[in-house]
Short mmCIF file of C-alpha atoms in Angstrom, two decimals:
data_model
loop_
_atom_site.label_atom_id
_atom_site.label_comp_id
_atom_site.label_asym_id
_atom_site.label_seq_id
_atom_site.Cartn_x
_atom_site.Cartn_y
_atom_site.Cartn_z
CA MET F 25 -11.32 -29.17 -11.54
CA ARG F 26 -9.75 -26.60 -9.29
CA VAL F 27 -10.58 -22.90 -9.09
CA VAL F 28 -9.65 -20.40 -6.47
CA VAL F 29 -12.77 -18.66 -4.94
CA CYS F 30 -12.07 -15.76 -2.52
CA GLY F 31 -8.67 -16.94 -2.05
CA LYS F 32 -9.51 -20.55 -1.22
CA THR F 33 -8.94 -23.59 -3.45
CA THR F 34 -12.17 -25.10 -4.42
CA GLU F 35 -13.19 -28.34 -6.35
CA ILE F 36 -15.82 -27.93 -8.98
CA LYS F 37 -17.16 -30.02 -11.84
CA GLU F 38 -15.95 -29.47 -15.25
CA GLY F 39 -18.35 -27.24 -17.32
CA THR F 40 -19.81 -25.30 -14.23
CA SER F 41 -20.80 -21.87 -15.27
CA LEU F 42 -20.70 -18.84 -13.12
CA GLN F 43 -24.61 -19.00 -12.80
CA ASP F 44 -24.47 -22.70 -11.52
CA PHE F 45 -21.75 -21.88 -9.28
CA MET F 46 -23.53 -18.70 -7.62
CA GLU F 47 -26.79 -20.47 -7.37
CA SER F 48 -25.10 -23.32 -5.74
CA HIS F 49 -23.98 -20.95 -3.02
CA GLY F 50 -27.35 -19.22 -2.86
CA LEU F 51 -25.79 -15.93 -4.30
CA GLY F 52 -28.23 -14.10 -6.59
CA LYS F 53 -27.62 -10.92 -8.68
CA ARG F 54 -28.89 -8.76 -6.23
CA GLN F 55 -26.12 -9.91 -3.45
CA ALA F 56 -22.96 -10.47 -5.32
CA ILE F 57 -20.38 -9.06 -7.84
CA ALA F 58 -18.48 -11.53 -9.57
CA VAL F 59 -14.90 -10.62 -10.32
CA LEU F 60 -13.21 -13.44 -12.76
CA ASN F 61 -9.59 -13.02 -13.12
CA GLU F 62 -9.61 -9.36 -12.12
CA LYS F 63 -12.46 -8.45 -14.32
CA VAL F 64 -16.13 -7.99 -13.33
CA VAL F 65 -18.44 -10.39 -15.15
CA GLN F 66 -21.79 -8.46 -15.67
CA ASN F 67 -24.83 -10.32 -14.25
CA HIS F 68 -26.40 -11.06 -17.60
CA LEU F 69 -23.17 -12.97 -18.58
CA TRP F 70 -23.15 -15.37 -15.73
CA PRO F 71 -24.96 -18.27 -17.58
CA GLU F 72 -22.35 -18.25 -20.47
CA THR F 73 -19.40 -17.65 -18.45
CA VAL F 74 -17.76 -21.29 -17.87
CA LEU F 75 -15.25 -21.58 -15.09
CA ALA F 76 -11.90 -22.96 -16.27
CA GLU F 77 -9.15 -24.68 -14.31
CA GLY F 78 -7.19 -22.19 -12.31
CA ASP F 79 -9.55 -19.39 -12.77
CA TYR F 80 -9.59 -16.86 -9.82
CA LEU F 81 -12.96 -15.85 -8.61
CA GLU F 82 -13.48 -13.06 -6.28
CA LEU F 83 -17.06 -12.49 -4.85
CA VAL F 84 -17.78 -9.19 -3.40
CA SER F 85 -20.75 -7.20 -2.25
CA LEU F 86 -21.86 -3.96 -0.83
CA VAL F 87 -22.14 -3.55 2.84
CA GLY F 88 -22.71 -0.93 5.11
CA GLY F 89 -19.86 1.55 5.48
CA GLY F 90 -18.91 5.31 6.44
CA MET J 40 -34.67 35.66 3.90
CA ILE J 41 -33.76 32.07 3.05
CA GLU J 42 -32.94 31.38 -0.48
CA LYS J 43 -32.17 28.22 -2.35
CA ASP J 44 -28.80 27.14 -1.11
CA SER J 45 -27.74 23.65 -2.49
CA LEU J 46 -24.65 21.57 -2.12
CA VAL J 47 -23.61 20.85 -5.69
CA ILE J 48 -20.82 18.19 -6.12
CA GLY J 49 -19.38 17.04 -9.42
CA GLY J 50 -22.20 18.93 -10.93
CA LYS J 51 -24.88 17.20 -8.90
CA GLU J 52 -27.32 19.12 -6.77
CA LEU J 53 -27.85 17.40 -3.34
CA PRO J 54 -30.94 17.93 -1.35
CA SER J 55 -29.25 18.17 1.96
CA ARG J 56 -25.72 19.16 3.35
CA PHE J 57 -26.03 16.16 5.65
CA LEU J 58 -24.36 13.06 4.22
CA LEU J 59 -24.85 9.65 6.02
CA GLY J 60 -22.64 6.65 6.17
CA THR J 61 -24.56 3.10 6.42
CA GLY J 62 -21.98 1.22 8.53
CA LYS J 63 -22.73 -0.01 12.38
CA PHE J 64 -26.68 0.12 12.02
CA GLY J 65 -28.15 -2.52 14.29
CA ARG J 66 -31.18 -2.75 12.21
CA LYS J 67 -31.27 -1.99 8.48
CA GLU J 68 -34.63 -0.86 8.69
CA SER J 69 -33.68 2.02 10.88
CA MET J 70 -31.04 2.99 8.57
CA ARG J 71 -33.51 3.24 5.73
CA GLU J 72 -35.89 5.35 7.98
CA ALA J 73 -32.95 7.43 8.82
CA ILE J 74 -32.21 8.17 5.36
CA VAL J 75 -35.77 9.04 4.53
CA ARG J 76 -36.29 11.19 7.52
CA SER J 77 -33.15 13.09 7.65
CA GLY J 78 -33.56 14.07 4.04
CA THR J 79 -29.96 13.25 3.02
CA GLY J 80 -29.40 12.60 -0.62
CA LEU J 81 -26.01 10.79 -0.51
CA VAL J 82 -25.05 7.75 1.45
CA THR J 83 -21.74 5.90 1.56
CA VAL J 84 -21.38 2.03 1.49
CA ALA J 85 -18.37 -0.31 1.32
CA LEU J 86 -17.44 -3.14 -0.70
CA ARG J 87 -16.32 -6.58 0.97
CA ARG J 88 -15.56 -9.93 0.18
CA ILE J 89 -18.41 -12.23 0.56
CA ASP J 90 -18.29 -15.02 2.97
CA LEU J 91 -19.75 -18.05 1.29
CA ASP J 92 -20.87 -19.41 4.55
CA ARG J 93 -22.79 -16.44 5.60
CA ASN J 94 -25.62 -14.85 3.30
CA ASP J 95 -25.68 -11.05 4.02
CA GLU J 96 -28.63 -9.07 2.58
CA ASN J 97 -27.50 -6.25 0.14
CA ILE J 98 -27.44 -3.00 1.85
CA LEU J 99 -28.77 -1.39 -1.35
CA SER J 100 -32.44 -3.06 -0.73
CA PHE J 101 -32.29 -0.66 2.26
CA VAL J 102 -31.51 2.53 0.29
CA PRO J 103 -34.41 4.23 -1.06
CA GLU J 104 -34.73 4.89 -4.84
CA GLY J 105 -33.06 8.46 -5.86
CA ILE J 106 -30.32 8.64 -3.16
CA THR J 107 -26.85 8.86 -4.63
CA ILE J 108 -24.58 5.91 -3.69
CA MET J 109 -20.82 6.69 -2.85
CA VAL J 110 -18.79 3.49 -2.59
CA ASN J 111 -15.94 3.95 -0.26
CA THR J 112 -12.43 2.16 -0.83
CA SER J 113 -12.28 1.15 2.83
CA GLY J 114 -9.95 -1.71 3.29
CA ALA J 115 -7.59 -0.08 0.89
CA ARG J 116 -3.96 0.50 2.20
CA ASN J 117 -2.43 2.13 -0.88
CA ALA J 118 -3.71 3.94 -4.02
CA ALA J 119 -3.71 0.97 -6.23
CA GLU J 120 -6.02 -1.09 -3.97
CA ALA J 121 -8.35 1.96 -3.88
CA VAL J 122 -8.46 2.29 -7.60
CA ARG J 123 -9.28 -1.41 -7.88
CA ILE J 124 -12.12 -1.28 -5.56
CA ALA J 125 -13.69 1.71 -7.32
CA ARG J 126 -13.35 0.22 -10.66
CA ILE J 127 -14.94 -2.96 -9.52
CA ALA J 128 -17.93 -1.06 -8.04
CA ARG J 129 -18.38 1.05 -11.39
CA GLU J 130 -18.05 -1.93 -13.61
CA ALA J 131 -20.69 -3.70 -11.36
CA GLY J 132 -22.97 -0.68 -12.06
CA TYR J 133 -22.84 1.12 -8.96
CA GLY J 134 -22.05 4.49 -10.27
CA ASN J 135 -19.12 6.52 -10.46
CA TRP J 136 -18.94 8.27 -7.15
CA VAL J 137 -16.22 7.24 -5.00
CA LYS J 138 -15.04 8.15 -1.37
CA ILE J 139 -11.45 7.50 -1.22
CA GLU J 140 -10.32 6.22 2.10
CA ILE J 141 -6.86 4.72 2.19
CA ILE J 142 -5.65 3.75 5.55
CA ASN J 143 -2.60 1.68 6.66
CA ASP J 144 -2.36 2.75 10.22
CA SER J 145 -4.54 0.07 12.11
CA ARG J 146 -4.42 2.12 15.54
CA TYR J 147 -5.61 5.45 14.79
CA LEU J 148 -6.93 4.63 11.43
CA LEU J 149 -5.80 7.71 9.79
CA PRO J 150 -5.82 8.29 6.16
CA ASP J 151 -2.62 8.39 4.10
CA ASN J 152 -2.62 11.87 2.16
CA ASP J 153 0.17 10.73 -0.44
CA GLU J 154 -1.55 7.71 -1.59
CA THR J 155 -4.92 9.34 -1.40
CA ILE J 156 -3.77 12.15 -3.89
CA LYS J 157 -2.34 9.42 -6.16
CA ALA J 158 -5.63 7.61 -6.15
CA THR J 159 -7.67 10.79 -6.65
CA GLU J 160 -5.50 11.67 -9.61
CA MET J 161 -6.04 8.21 -11.35
CA LEU J 162 -9.71 7.88 -10.53
CA ALA J 163 -10.62 11.49 -11.62
CA SER J 164 -8.90 10.91 -15.01
CA GLU J 165 -10.90 7.85 -15.52
CA GLY J 166 -14.33 10.03 -14.94
CA PHE J 167 -14.96 9.20 -11.39
CA VAL J 168 -16.38 11.87 -9.00
CA VAL J 169 -13.80 11.48 -6.32
CA LEU J 170 -14.24 12.72 -2.81
CA PRO J 171 -11.16 12.03 -0.82
CA TYR J 172 -11.19 11.60 2.81
CA MET J 173 -7.92 13.12 4.09
CA HIS J 174 -6.02 14.44 7.05
CA PRO J 175 -6.55 18.27 7.28
CA ASP J 176 -3.38 19.62 5.67
CA LEU J 177 -3.61 22.70 3.38
CA TYR J 178 -0.82 21.34 0.86
CA ALA J 179 -2.58 18.00 0.47
CA ALA J 180 -6.05 19.81 0.09
CA ARG J 181 -4.72 21.83 -2.62
CA ALA J 182 -3.10 18.84 -4.24
CA LEU J 183 -6.18 16.91 -4.12
CA VAL J 184 -8.21 19.59 -6.01
CA LYS J 185 -5.27 19.83 -8.59
CA ALA J 186 -5.75 15.91 -8.80
CA GLY J 187 -9.26 16.60 -9.80
CA ALA J 188 -11.18 15.78 -6.45
CA ALA J 189 -14.86 16.87 -6.59
CA ALA J 190 -14.87 17.79 -2.89
CA VAL J 191 -12.30 17.52 -0.03
CA MET J 192 -13.30 15.67 3.05
CA PRO J 193 -10.99 16.55 6.04
CA LEU J 194 -11.56 14.32 9.22
CA GLY J 195 -12.87 16.42 12.04
CA SER J 196 -11.29 13.85 14.49
CA LEU J 197 -10.39 10.13 14.86
CA ILE J 198 -12.74 8.12 13.00
CA GLY J 199 -15.70 6.75 14.94
CA SER J 200 -14.43 8.67 18.12
CA ASN J 201 -17.25 10.97 18.50
CA GLN J 202 -14.73 13.50 19.63
CA GLY J 203 -16.05 16.38 17.20
CA LEU J 204 -13.92 19.12 15.63
CA LYS J 205 -10.39 18.38 17.31
CA MET J 206 -8.79 19.50 14.00
CA ARG J 207 -10.88 22.80 13.94
CA THR J 208 -8.05 25.17 13.06
CA MET J 209 -6.66 23.24 10.33
CA ILE J 210 -10.26 22.67 8.73
CA GLU J 211 -10.78 26.49 8.96
CA VAL J 212 -7.48 26.99 7.12
CA ILE J 213 -8.65 24.72 4.34
CA ILE J 214 -12.06 26.14 3.99
CA GLU J 215 -10.52 29.72 4.05
CA GLU J 216 -8.10 28.76 1.26
CA VAL J 217 -9.48 26.06 -0.82
CA ARG J 218 -12.52 27.69 -2.63
CA GLU J 219 -12.52 25.43 -5.79
CA VAL J 220 -14.23 22.64 -4.45
CA PRO J 221 -16.84 22.04 -1.38
CA ILE J 222 -15.09 21.04 1.96
CA ILE J 223 -17.18 18.32 3.72
CA VAL J 224 -16.18 17.42 7.29
CA ASP J 225 -15.99 13.85 7.61
CA ALA J 226 -15.24 11.41 10.65
CA GLY J 227 -15.31 12.00 14.27
CA ILE J 228 -18.42 14.29 14.63
CA GLY J 229 -20.22 12.95 17.54
CA ARG J 230 -23.14 15.39 18.21
CA PRO J 231 -25.54 17.58 16.19
CA SER J 232 -23.93 20.64 17.77
CA GLN J 233 -20.50 19.57 16.34
CA ALA J 234 -22.09 19.30 12.93
CA ALA J 235 -23.46 22.76 13.29
CA GLU J 236 -20.17 24.13 14.46
CA ALA J 237 -18.44 22.77 11.46
CA MET J 238 -21.01 24.32 9.26
CA GLU J 239 -20.99 27.63 11.19
CA MET J 240 -17.14 27.61 10.34
CA GLY J 241 -18.22 27.51 6.72
CA ALA J 242 -17.94 23.76 5.82
CA ASP J 243 -20.07 22.91 2.96
CA GLY J 244 -21.36 19.60 4.14
CA VAL J 245 -20.93 17.01 7.00
CA LEU J 246 -20.66 13.19 6.75
CA VAL J 247 -21.81 11.22 9.61
CA ASN J 248 -22.08 7.65 10.36
CA THR J 249 -21.15 6.39 13.87
CA ALA J 250 -22.83 8.98 16.04
CA VAL J 251 -26.04 8.23 14.10
CA ALA J 252 -25.73 4.41 13.77
CA VAL J 253 -24.99 3.60 17.25
CA ALA J 254 -27.52 5.92 18.78
CA GLU J 255 -30.36 4.26 20.67
CA ASP J 256 -32.82 5.93 18.27
CA PRO J 257 -30.84 6.39 14.99
CA VAL J 258 -33.87 7.78 13.15
CA LEU J 259 -34.26 10.55 15.75
CA MET J 260 -30.66 11.24 15.78
CA ALA J 261 -30.30 11.38 12.08
CA VAL J 262 -32.91 14.03 11.77
CA ALA J 263 -31.15 15.98 14.86
CA PHE J 264 -27.97 15.92 12.83
CA ALA J 265 -29.61 17.06 9.50
CA ARG J 266 -31.04 20.14 11.44
CA GLY J 267 -27.83 20.89 13.22
CA VAL J 268 -26.27 21.08 9.81
CA GLU J 269 -29.12 23.22 8.50
CA ALA J 270 -28.84 25.49 11.45
CA GLY J 271 -25.21 25.69 11.20
CA ARG J 272 -25.53 26.43 7.48
CA MET J 273 -28.02 29.30 8.18
CA ALA J 274 -25.92 30.83 10.70
CA TRP J 275 -22.97 30.90 8.35
CA LEU J 276 -25.02 32.58 5.76
CA ALA J 277 -26.42 34.93 8.27
CA LYS J 278 -22.80 36.10 9.04
CA GLY J 279 -22.91 36.53 12.95
CA GLY J 280 -21.29 39.03 15.03
CA LYS J 281 -17.69 38.72 16.23
CA GLU J 282 -16.75 37.37 19.60
CA SER J 283 -15.69 40.09 22.14
CA ALA J 284 -13.90 40.06 25.50
CA GLY J 285 -16.23 42.68 27.25
CA ALA J 286 -19.79 43.01 27.91
CA SER J 287 -22.29 44.90 25.33
CA ALA J 288 -25.72 45.40 26.43
CA SER J 289 -28.42 44.06 24.44
CA SER J 290 -31.20 46.06 26.34
CA PRO J 291 -31.14 50.12 26.52
CA LEU J 292 -29.50 50.89 30.12
CA THR J 293 -30.59 54.48 29.96
CA GLY J 294 -33.86 56.25 30.76
CA PHE J 295 -35.39 54.35 33.51
CA LEU J 296 -38.90 55.03 34.76
CA TYR J 297 -39.14 57.15 37.83
CA GLU J 298 -35.59 58.38 37.02
CA GLN J 299 -35.06 61.86 38.49
CA ASP J 300 -32.62 64.46 37.54
CA LYS J 301 -30.39 65.34 40.57
#
């Protein structure tokens, strides 16, 4: 199944939850904001959010800035 | 006598008129220390796409509790992109303070006032506390206030340039004419003396990043800036004398000892 993550097409297994995906990339709740199809998915909803074919996932985080 | 004199933005009283950006710090621990020691109550942060091959530490783990976080919209080239960034930050739980920074000039990094006004209007109507970074133009400043800005932040000089108050006269005009919201000088302030100068002119606050972050001792520099801001503010409140072309003695010139009538 294909999803687009940060602009890159990525192959993932059927039934992968957002939580699974984030954990497999070492991204905890403190580091990342998940924006799925232009909507922020709150941290506590990651486990029950299952990624679907064609989803567009944008991952952002707060960094230093002026 | 020094009375209580706080900077209030969007109904919030800040403990200092010195605001600090969190970019470019070599060590995040120095940044934390700079925040604590300078006494600033507000820091800016940016939102960036995560690089999945690199795991960066969350900047917020180095910002002490109780400090107001203001997310900037850096990277936005127009109002729509700025609005999107602000909404993501708020939905993710990072509060509703936003510094609008819309830049589509890659050489001089100057903010686009027209797009900034549009974004300010949209975000203010959605309940954000909006602090637009702008090119110091009186009409734009007025439009920003009308659009709902909680403060107006004219640039002192080119961002990151350490050139100080190159825009001095135009900022003075804004300070004089725009009384409804605080005026914060943002960008280009390179030395504490320049921060003090901005405050002596009547600015309500100063936002500094590069000059502190790239100093060999960022903590000491942050404290120096905070004191510069404080000194300038006190001088402004004290209402100094006018500059004059001629001399005026500060000691009495008459009645010398041993002086004799002729």
